[in-house]
PDB file of C-alpha atoms in Angstrom:
ATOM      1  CA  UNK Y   1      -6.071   5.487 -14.962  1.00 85.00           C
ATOM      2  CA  UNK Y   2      -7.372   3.818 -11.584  1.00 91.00           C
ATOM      3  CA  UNK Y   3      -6.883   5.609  -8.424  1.00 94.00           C
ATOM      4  CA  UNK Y   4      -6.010   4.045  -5.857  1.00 96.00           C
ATOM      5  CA  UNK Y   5      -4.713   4.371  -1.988  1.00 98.00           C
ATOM      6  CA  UNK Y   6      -2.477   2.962   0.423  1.00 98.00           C
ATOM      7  CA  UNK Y   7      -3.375   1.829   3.788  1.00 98.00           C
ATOM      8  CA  UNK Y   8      -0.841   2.492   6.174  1.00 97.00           C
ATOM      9  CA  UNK Y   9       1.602   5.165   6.301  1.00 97.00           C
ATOM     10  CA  UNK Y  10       5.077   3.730   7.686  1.00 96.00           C
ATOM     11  CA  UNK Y  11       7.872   1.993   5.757  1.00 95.00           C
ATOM     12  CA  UNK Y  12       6.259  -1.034   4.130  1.00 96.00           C
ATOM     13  CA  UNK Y  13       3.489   1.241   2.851  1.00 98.00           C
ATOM     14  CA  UNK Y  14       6.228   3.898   1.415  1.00 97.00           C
ATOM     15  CA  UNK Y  15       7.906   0.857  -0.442  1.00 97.00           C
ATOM     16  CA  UNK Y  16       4.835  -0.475  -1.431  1.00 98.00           C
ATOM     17  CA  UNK Y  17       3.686   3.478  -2.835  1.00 98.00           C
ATOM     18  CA  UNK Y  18       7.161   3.515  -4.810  1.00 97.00           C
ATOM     19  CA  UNK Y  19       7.165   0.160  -6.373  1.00 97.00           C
ATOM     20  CA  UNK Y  20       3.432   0.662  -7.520  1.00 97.00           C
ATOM     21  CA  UNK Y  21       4.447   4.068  -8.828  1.00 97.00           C
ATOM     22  CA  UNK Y  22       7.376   2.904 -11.057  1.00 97.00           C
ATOM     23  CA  UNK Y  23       5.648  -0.855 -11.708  1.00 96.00           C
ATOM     24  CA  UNK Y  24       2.132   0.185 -12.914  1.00 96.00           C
ATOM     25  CA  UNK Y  25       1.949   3.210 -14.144  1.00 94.00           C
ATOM     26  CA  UNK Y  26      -1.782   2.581 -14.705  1.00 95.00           C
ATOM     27  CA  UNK Y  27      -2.278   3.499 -11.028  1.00 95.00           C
ATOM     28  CA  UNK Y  28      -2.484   6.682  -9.672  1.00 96.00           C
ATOM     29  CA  UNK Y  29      -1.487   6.492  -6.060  1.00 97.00           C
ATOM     30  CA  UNK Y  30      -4.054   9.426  -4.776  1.00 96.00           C
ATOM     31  CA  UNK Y  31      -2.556   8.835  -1.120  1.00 97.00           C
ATOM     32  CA  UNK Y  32      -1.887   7.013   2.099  1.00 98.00           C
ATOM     33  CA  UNK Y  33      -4.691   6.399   4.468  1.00 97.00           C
ATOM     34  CA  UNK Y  34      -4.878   5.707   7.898  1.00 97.00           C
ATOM     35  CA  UNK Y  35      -7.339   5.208  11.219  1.00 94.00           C
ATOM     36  CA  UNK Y  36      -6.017   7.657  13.028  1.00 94.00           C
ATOM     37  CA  UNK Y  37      -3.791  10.607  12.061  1.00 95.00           C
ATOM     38  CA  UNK Y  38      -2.228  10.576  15.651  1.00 95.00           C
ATOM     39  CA  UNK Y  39       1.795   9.466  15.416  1.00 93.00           C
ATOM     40  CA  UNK Y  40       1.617   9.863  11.634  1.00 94.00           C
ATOM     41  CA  UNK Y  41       3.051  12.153   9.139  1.00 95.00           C
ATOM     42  CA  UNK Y  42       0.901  14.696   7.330  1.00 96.00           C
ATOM     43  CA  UNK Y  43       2.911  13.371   4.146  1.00 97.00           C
ATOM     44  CA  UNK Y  44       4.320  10.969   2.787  1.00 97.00           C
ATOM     45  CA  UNK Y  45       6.306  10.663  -0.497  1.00 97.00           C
ATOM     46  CA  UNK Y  46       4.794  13.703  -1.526  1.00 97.00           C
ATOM     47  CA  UNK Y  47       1.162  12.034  -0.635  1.00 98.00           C
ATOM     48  CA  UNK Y  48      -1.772  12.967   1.610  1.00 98.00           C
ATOM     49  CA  UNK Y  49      -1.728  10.824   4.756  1.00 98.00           C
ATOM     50  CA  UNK Y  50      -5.931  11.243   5.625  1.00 97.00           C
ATOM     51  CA  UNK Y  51      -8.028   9.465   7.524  1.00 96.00           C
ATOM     52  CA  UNK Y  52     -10.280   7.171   5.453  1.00 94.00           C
ATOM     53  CA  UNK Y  53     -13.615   9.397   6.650  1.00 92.00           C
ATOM     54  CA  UNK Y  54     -11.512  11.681   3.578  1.00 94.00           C
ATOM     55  CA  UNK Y  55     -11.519   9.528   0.709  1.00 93.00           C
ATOM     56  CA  UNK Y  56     -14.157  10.922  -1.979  1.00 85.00           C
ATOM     57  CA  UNK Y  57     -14.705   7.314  -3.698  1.00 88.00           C
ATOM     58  CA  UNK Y  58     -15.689   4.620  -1.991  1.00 88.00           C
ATOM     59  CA  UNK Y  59     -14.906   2.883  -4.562  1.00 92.00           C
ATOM     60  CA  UNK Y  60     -11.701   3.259  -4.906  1.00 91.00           C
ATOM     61  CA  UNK Y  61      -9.294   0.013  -4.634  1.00 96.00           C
ATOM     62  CA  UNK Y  62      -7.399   0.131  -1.646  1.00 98.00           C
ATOM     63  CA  UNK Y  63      -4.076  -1.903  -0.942  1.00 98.00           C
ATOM     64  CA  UNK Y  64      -3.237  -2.360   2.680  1.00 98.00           C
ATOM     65  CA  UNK Y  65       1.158  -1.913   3.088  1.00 98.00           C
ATOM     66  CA  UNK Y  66       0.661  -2.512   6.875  1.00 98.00           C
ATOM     67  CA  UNK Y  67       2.475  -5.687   9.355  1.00 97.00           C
ATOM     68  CA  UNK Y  68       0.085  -8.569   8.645  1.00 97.00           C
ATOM     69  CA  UNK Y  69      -0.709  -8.930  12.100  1.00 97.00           C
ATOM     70  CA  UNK Y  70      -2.902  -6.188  12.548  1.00 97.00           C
ATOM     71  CA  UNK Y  71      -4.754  -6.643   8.625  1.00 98.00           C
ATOM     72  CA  UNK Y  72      -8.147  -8.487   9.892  1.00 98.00           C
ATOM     73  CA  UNK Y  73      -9.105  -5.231  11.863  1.00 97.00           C
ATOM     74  CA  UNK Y  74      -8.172  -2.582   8.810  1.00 97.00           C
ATOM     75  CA  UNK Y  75     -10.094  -5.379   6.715  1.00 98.00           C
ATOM     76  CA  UNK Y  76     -12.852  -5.597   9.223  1.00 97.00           C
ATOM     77  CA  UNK Y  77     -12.618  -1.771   9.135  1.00 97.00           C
ATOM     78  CA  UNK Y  78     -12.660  -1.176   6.110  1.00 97.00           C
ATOM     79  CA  UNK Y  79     -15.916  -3.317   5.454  1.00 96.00           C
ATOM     80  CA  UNK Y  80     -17.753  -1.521   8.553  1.00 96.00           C
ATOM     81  CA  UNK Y  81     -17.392   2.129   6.558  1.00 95.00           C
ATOM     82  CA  UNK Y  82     -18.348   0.640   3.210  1.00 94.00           C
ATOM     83  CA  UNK Y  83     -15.155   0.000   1.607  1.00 95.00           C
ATOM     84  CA  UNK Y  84     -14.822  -3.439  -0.097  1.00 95.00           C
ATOM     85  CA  UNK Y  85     -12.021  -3.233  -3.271  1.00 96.00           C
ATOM     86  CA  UNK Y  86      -9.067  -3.972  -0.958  1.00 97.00           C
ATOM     87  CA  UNK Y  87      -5.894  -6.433  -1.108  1.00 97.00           C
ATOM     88  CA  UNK Y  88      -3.709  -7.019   1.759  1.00 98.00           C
ATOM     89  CA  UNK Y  89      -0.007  -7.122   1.091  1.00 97.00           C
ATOM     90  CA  UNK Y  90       1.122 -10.451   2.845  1.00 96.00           C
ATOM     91  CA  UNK Y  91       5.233 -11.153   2.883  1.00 94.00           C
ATOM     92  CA  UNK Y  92       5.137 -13.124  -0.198  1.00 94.00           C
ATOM     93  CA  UNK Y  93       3.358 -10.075  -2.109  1.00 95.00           C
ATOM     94  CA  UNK Y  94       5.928  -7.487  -0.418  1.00 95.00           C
ATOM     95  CA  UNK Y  95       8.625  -9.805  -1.756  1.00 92.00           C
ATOM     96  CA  UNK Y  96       7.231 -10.086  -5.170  1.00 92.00           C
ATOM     97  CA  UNK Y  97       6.441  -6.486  -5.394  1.00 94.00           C
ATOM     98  CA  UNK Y  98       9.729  -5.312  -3.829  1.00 93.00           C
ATOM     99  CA  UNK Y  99      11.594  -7.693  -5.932  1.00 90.00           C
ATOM    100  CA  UNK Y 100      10.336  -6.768  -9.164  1.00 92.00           C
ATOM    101  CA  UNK Y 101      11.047  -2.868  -8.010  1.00 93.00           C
ATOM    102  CA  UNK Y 102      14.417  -3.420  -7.133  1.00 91.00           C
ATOM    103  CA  UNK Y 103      14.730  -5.871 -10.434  1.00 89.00           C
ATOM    104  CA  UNK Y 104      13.661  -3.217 -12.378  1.00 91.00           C
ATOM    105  CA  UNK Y 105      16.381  -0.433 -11.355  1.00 88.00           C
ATOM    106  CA  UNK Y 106      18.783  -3.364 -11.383  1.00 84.00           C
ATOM    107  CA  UNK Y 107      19.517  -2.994  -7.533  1.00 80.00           C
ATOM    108  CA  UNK Y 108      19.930  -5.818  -5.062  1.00 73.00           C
ATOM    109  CA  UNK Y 109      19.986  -8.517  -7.363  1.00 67.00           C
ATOM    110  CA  UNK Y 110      18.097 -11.322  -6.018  1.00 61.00           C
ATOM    111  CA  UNK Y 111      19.589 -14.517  -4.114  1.00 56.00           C
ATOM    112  CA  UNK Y 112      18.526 -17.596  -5.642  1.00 53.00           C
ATOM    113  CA  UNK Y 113      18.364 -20.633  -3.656  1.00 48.00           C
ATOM    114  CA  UNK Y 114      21.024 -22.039  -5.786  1.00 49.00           C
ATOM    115  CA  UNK Y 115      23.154 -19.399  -4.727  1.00 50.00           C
ATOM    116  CA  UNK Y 116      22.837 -20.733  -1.180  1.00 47.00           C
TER     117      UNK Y 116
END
């Protein structure tokens, strides 16, 4: 099993934690990291919300659930403390991911452009 964290610790990082959870169970979601703990929960979806100074593994993949604005400086942060096994979650992956999550519980069926 591959541990792995979240970066970010608001909505599209708790949407991003649940899909992985249920999608690929071959992931163990170890927790939800942030650069600052200020204005952020302590936990989330039952997960640690740390600073990254707290993760054990370098290593470890990371998968950044944050606006995609704001990604170059987590990236370029992430690289500056050592940390290179990281994939940002643009909109298309959010859709895919989210998609497939919500396909899976058969929930908000998708609309397909035919539909439209």
């Amino acid at each position: 099993m591959t541990h792995l964290y979240i970066f970010g610790a608001k909505s599209l990082a708790l949407g991003a934690c649940m899909a992985i959870e249920h999608l690929y169970p071959q992931y163990h979601v170890c927790g939800f990291v942030v650069s600052d703990l200020t204005g952020n929960p302590e936990v989330l979806h039952g997960l640690p919300v740390m600073e990254l100074s707290d993760i054990p593994e370098k290593a470890a993949p990371i998968f950044i659930a944050t606006p995609e604005d704001v990604q170059p400086k987590i990236v370029e942060y992430l690289q500056k403390n050592g940390f290179h096994s990281f994939q940002c979650m643009d909109s298309r992956t959010e859709a895919g991911l989210m998609g497939d999550y919500y396909a899976s519980m058969d929930l908000f069926p998708g609309l397909k452009t035919s539909d439209i």
